Short mmCIF file of C-alpha atoms and ligand atoms in Angstrom, two decimals:
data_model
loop_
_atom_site.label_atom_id
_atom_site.label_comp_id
_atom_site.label_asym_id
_atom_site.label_seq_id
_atom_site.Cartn_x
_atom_site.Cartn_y
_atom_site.Cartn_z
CA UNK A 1 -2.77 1.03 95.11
CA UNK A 2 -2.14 2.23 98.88
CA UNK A 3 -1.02 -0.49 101.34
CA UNK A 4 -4.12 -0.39 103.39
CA UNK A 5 -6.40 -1.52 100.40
CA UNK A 6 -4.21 -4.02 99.10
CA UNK A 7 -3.74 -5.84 102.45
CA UNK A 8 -7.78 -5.45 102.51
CA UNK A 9 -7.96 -7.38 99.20
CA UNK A 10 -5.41 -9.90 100.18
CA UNK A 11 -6.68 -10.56 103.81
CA UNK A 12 -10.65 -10.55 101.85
CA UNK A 13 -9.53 -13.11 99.31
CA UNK A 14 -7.94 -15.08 101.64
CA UNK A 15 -10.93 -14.99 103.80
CA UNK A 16 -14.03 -15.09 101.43
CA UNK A 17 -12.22 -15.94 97.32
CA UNK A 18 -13.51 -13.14 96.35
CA UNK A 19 -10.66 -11.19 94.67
CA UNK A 20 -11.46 -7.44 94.53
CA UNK A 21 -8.54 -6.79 92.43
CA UNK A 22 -10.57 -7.55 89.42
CA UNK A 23 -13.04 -5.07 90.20
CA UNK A 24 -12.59 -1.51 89.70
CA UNK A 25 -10.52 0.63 92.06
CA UNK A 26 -11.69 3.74 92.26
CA UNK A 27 -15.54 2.62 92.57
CA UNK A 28 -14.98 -0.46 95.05
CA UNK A 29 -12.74 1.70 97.18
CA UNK A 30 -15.69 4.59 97.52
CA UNK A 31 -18.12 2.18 98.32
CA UNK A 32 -16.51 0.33 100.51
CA UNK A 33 -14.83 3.53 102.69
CA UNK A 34 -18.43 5.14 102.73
CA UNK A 35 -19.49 1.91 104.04
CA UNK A 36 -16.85 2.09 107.05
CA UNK A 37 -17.25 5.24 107.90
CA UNK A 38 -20.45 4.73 107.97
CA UNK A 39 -19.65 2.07 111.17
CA UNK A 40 -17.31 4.66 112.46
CA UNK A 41 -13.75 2.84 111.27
CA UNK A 42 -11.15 5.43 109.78
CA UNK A 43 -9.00 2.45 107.67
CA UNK A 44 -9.51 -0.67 105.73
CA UNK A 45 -6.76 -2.21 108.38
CA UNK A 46 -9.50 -1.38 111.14
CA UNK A 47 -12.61 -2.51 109.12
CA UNK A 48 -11.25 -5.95 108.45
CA UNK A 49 -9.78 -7.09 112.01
CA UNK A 50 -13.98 -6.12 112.66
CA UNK A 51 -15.10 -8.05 109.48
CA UNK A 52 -13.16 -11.36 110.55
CA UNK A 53 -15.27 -11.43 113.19
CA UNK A 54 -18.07 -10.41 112.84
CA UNK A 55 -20.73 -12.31 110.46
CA UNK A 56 -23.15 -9.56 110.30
CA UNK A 57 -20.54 -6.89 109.49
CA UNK A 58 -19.04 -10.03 106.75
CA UNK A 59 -22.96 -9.78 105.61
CA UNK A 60 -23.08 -6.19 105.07
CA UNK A 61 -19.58 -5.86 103.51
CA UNK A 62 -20.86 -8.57 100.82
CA UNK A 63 -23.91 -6.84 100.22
CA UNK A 64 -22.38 -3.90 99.34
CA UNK A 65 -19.33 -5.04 97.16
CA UNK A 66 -22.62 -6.99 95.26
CA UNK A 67 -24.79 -4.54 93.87
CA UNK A 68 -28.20 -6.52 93.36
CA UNK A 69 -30.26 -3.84 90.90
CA UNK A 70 -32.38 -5.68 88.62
CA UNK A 71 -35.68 -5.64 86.96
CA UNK A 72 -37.64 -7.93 84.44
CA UNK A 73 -37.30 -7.37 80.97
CA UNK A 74 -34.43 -4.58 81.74
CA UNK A 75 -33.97 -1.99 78.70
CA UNK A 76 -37.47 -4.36 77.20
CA UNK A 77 -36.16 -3.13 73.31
CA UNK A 78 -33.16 -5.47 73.69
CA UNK A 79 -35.46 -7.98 74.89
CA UNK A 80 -37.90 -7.46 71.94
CA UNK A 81 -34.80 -8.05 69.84
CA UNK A 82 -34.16 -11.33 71.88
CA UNK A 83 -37.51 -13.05 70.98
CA UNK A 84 -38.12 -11.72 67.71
CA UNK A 85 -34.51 -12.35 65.92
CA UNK A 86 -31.99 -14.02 67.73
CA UNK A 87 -34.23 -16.55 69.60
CA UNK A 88 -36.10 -17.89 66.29
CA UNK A 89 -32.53 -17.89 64.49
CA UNK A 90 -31.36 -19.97 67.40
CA UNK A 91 -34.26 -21.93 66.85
CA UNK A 92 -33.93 -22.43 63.05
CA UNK A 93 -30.48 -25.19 63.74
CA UNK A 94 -31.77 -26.06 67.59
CA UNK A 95 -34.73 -27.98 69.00
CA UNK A 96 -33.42 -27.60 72.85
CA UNK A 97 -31.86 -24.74 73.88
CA UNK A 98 -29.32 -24.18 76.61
CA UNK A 99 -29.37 -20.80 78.22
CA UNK A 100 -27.31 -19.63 81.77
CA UNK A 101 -28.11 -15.84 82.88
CA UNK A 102 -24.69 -15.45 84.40
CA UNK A 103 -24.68 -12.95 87.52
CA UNK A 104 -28.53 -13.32 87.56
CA UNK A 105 -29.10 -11.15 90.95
CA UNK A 106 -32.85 -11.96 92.83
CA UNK A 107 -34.23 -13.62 89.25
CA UNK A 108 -35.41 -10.84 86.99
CA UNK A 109 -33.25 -12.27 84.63
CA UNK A 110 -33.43 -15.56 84.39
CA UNK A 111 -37.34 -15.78 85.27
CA UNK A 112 -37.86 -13.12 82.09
CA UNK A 113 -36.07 -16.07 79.99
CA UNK A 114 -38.21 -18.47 81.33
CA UNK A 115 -41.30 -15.93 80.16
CA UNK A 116 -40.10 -16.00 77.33
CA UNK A 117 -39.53 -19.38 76.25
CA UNK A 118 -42.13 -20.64 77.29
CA UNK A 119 -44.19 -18.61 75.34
CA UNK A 120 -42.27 -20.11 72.56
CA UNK A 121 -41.44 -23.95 73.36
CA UNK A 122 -42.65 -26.15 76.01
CA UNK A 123 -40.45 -26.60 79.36
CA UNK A 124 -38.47 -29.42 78.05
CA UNK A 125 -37.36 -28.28 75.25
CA UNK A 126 -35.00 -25.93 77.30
CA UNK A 127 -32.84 -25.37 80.69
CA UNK A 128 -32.26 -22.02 82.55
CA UNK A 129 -29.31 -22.38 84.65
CA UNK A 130 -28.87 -18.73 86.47
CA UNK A 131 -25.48 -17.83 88.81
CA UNK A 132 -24.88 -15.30 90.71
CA UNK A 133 -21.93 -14.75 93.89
CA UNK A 134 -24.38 -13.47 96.13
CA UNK A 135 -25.99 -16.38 98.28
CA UNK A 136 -28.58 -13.84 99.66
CA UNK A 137 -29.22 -12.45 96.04
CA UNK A 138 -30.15 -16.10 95.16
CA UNK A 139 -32.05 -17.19 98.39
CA UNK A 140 -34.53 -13.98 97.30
CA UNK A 141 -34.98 -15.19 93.96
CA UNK A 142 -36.39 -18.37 94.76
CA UNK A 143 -38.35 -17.13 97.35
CA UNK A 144 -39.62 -14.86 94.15
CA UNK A 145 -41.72 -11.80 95.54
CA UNK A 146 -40.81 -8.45 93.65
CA UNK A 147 -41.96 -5.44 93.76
CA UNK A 148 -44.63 -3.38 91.25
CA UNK A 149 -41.02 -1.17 90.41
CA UNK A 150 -39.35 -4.46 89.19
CA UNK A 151 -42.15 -5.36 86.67
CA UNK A 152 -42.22 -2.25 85.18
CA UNK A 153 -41.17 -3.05 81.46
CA UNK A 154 -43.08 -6.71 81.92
CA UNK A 155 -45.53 -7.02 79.02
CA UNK A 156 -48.60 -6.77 80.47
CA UNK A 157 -50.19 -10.06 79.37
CA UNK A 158 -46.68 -11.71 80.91
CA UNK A 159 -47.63 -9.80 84.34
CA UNK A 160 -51.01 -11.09 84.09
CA UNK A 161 -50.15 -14.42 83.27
CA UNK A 162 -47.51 -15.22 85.47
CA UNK A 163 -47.58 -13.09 88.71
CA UNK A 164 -50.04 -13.29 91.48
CA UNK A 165 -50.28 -10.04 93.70
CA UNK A 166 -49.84 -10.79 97.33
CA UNK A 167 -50.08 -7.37 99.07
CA UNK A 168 -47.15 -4.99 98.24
CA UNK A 169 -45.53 -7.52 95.93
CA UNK A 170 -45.61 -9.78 93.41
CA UNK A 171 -45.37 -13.49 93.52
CA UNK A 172 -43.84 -15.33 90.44
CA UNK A 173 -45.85 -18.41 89.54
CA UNK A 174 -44.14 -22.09 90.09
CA UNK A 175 -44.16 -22.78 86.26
CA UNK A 176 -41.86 -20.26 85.78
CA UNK A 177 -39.84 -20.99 89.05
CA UNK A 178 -39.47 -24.52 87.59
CA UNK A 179 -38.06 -23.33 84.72
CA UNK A 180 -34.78 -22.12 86.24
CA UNK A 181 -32.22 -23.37 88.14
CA UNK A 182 -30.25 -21.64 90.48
CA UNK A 183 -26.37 -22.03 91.39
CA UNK A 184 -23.61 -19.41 93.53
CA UNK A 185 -20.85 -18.93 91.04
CA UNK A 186 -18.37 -16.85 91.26
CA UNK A 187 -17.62 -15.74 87.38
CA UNK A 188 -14.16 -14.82 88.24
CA UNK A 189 -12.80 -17.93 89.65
CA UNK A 190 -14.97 -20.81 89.07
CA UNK A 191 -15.82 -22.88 86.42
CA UNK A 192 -18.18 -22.42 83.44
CA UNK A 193 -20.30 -25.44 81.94
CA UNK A 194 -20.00 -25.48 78.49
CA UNK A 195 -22.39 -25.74 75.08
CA UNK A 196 -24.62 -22.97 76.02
CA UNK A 197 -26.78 -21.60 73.23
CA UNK A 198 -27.83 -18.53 74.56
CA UNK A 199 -25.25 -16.62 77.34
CA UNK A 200 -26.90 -13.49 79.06
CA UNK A 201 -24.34 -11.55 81.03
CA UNK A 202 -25.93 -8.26 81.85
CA UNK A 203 -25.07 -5.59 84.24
CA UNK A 204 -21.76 -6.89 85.74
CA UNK A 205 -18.72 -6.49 83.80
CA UNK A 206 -19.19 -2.39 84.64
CA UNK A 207 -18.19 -3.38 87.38
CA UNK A 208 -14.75 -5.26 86.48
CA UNK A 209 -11.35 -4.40 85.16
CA UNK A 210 -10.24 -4.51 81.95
CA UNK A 211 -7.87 -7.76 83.03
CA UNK A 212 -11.12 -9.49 84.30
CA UNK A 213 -13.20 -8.23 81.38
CA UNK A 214 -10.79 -10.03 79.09
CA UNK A 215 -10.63 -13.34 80.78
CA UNK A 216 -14.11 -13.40 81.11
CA UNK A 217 -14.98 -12.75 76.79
CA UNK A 218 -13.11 -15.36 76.51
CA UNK A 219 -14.43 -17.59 79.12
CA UNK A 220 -17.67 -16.81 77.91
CA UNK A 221 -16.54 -17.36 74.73
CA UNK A 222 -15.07 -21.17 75.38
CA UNK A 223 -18.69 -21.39 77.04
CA UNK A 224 -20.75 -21.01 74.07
CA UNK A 225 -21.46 -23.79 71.67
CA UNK A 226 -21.21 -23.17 67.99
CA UNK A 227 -23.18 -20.27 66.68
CA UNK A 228 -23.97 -19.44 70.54
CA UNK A 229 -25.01 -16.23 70.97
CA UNK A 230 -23.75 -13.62 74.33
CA UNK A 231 -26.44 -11.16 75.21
CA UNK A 232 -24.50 -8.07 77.31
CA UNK A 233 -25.70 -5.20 79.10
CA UNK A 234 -26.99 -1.96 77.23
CA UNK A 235 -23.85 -0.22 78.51
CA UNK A 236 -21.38 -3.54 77.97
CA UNK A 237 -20.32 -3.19 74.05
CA UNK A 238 -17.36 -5.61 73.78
CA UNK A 239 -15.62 -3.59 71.34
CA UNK A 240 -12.80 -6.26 69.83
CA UNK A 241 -14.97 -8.81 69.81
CA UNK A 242 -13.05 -10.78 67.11
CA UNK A 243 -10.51 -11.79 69.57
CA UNK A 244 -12.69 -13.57 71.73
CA UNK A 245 -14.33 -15.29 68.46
CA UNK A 246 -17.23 -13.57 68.66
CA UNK A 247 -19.11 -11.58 65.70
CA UNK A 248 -22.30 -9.20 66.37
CA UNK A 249 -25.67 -10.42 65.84
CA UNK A 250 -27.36 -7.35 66.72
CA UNK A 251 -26.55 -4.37 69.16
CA UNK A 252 -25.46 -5.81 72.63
CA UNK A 253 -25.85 -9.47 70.97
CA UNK A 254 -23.06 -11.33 69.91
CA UNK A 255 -22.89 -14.67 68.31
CA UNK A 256 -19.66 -17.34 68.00
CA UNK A 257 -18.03 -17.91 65.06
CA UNK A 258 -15.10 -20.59 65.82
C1 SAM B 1 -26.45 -5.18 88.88
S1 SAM B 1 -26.69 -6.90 89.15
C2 SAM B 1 -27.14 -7.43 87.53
C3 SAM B 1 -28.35 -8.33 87.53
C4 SAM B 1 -28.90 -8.71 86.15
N1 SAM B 1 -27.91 -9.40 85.36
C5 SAM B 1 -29.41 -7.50 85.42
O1 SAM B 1 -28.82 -7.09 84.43
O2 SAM B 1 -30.42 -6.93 85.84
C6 SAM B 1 -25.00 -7.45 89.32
C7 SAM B 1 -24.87 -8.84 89.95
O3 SAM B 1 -23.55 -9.31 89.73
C8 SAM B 1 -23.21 -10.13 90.82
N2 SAM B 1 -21.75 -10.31 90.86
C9 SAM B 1 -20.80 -9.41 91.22
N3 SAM B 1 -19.58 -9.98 91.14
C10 SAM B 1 -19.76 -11.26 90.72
C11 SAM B 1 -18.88 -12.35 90.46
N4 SAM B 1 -17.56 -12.24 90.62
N5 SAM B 1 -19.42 -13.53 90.07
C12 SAM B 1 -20.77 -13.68 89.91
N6 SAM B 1 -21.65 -12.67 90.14
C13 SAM B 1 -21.15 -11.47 90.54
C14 SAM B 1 -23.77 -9.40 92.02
O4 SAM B 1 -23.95 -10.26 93.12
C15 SAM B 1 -25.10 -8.86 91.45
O5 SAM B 1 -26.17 -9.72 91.77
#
């Protein structure tokens, strides 16, 4: 690692806990060097002495180390396999389920669980808790307008049922709001609550080291209550999963056996 971008991470840690060590090199480093070019700095020694500074340069610097993509129901198949296996086996041994969607972005996530559930159980027999590092991300989400392109693997009946179209966008009803809440977490220094039932962690760990991925399994892992299951990204396959305790329950679904 060059000089320059390992003062950056130590000087960015120092300033904001965020510890960009545990994200990929080669990726962070392109995105952040196309971002300060982009402001017409030639070195990460330049671009922080501006960043310590300046909150709206601090503001764009965090929106682009957090990359917010999301959408309802993302890669739906995975989701059909949610609700129609893993869900009723969780439901089999459980009457009240525990469920965090862990680096949850503007609420796809965690407002599809709430769909979902409640299609299944009535509000009190479960809790949403959804994280993310991004305060913005999270602000957005409870505001809760989205775009047609973010519902566009929705069932329709869940669109029609829970959405009310306000112009350009859609605006998610308060049932399902009140389903979820929301907390800034960072996954790779804070604390996890424990007992969960149902982990979804989608979309993020691309993004991380090896190092961080392993802390985090087994974080995740120490999370989970017995039989818990971790839901992962379609591109996320935790391929020793047997060190972290873990046992697949179906592709990209993985349940606790310890
Ligand atoms: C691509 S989005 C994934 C959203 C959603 N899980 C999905 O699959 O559609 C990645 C999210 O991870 C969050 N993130 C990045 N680093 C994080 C960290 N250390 N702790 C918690 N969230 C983090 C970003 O803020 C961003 O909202």
């Amino acid at each position: 690692m060059s000089k320059d971008y390992y003062d950056f991470i130590e000087a960015v840690d120092r300033k904001t806990g965020i510890n960009l060590s545990l994200y990929k090199e080669a990726q962070m480093k392109r995105r952040l060097t196309s971002l300060y070019e982009k402001k017409g700095y030639t070195s990460f020694t330049e671009f922080y002495s501006s960043l310590h500074q300046n909150e709206n340069l601090l503001k764009e610097f965090l929106d682009r180390i957090t990359i917010n993509v999301s959408e309802f129901y993302r890669n739906v198949k995975r989701w059909e396999v949610l609700e129609q296996k893993i869900l009723p086996d969780l439901l089999k041994e459980k009457h009240k389920i525990k469920i965090w969607s862990a680096a949850c972005s503007t609420g796809e996530e965690p407002y599809s669980l709430a769909m979902m559930m409640l299609n299944l159980l009535p509000a009190s027999s479960f809790t949403i808790i959804a994280t993310d590092l991004d305060a913005s991300a999270i602000e957005k989400a409870q505001i809760g307008l989205y775009s047609e392109r973010s519902l566009a693997e929705i069932p329709k009946n869940m669109k029609r049922r829970h959405f009310i179209h306000q112009g350009a966008y859609y605006k998610i009803s308060d049932d399902i709001k009140s389903c979820v809440t929301f907390k800034q977490q960072n996954l790779l220094k804070d604390r996890f609550e424990s007992q969960f039932d149902l982990i979804v962690c989608r979309n993020v760990m691309i993004y991380f080291t090896e190092d961080a991925k392993d802390l985090l399994y087994h974080k995740f892992s120490g999370a989970l209550g017995k039989n818990g299951i971790l839901f992962v990204g379609s591109t996320e396959q935790i391929f020793n999963a047997s060190k972290y305790g873990l046992v697949s329950a179906d592709t990209f679904f993985y349940r606790k056996t310890i």
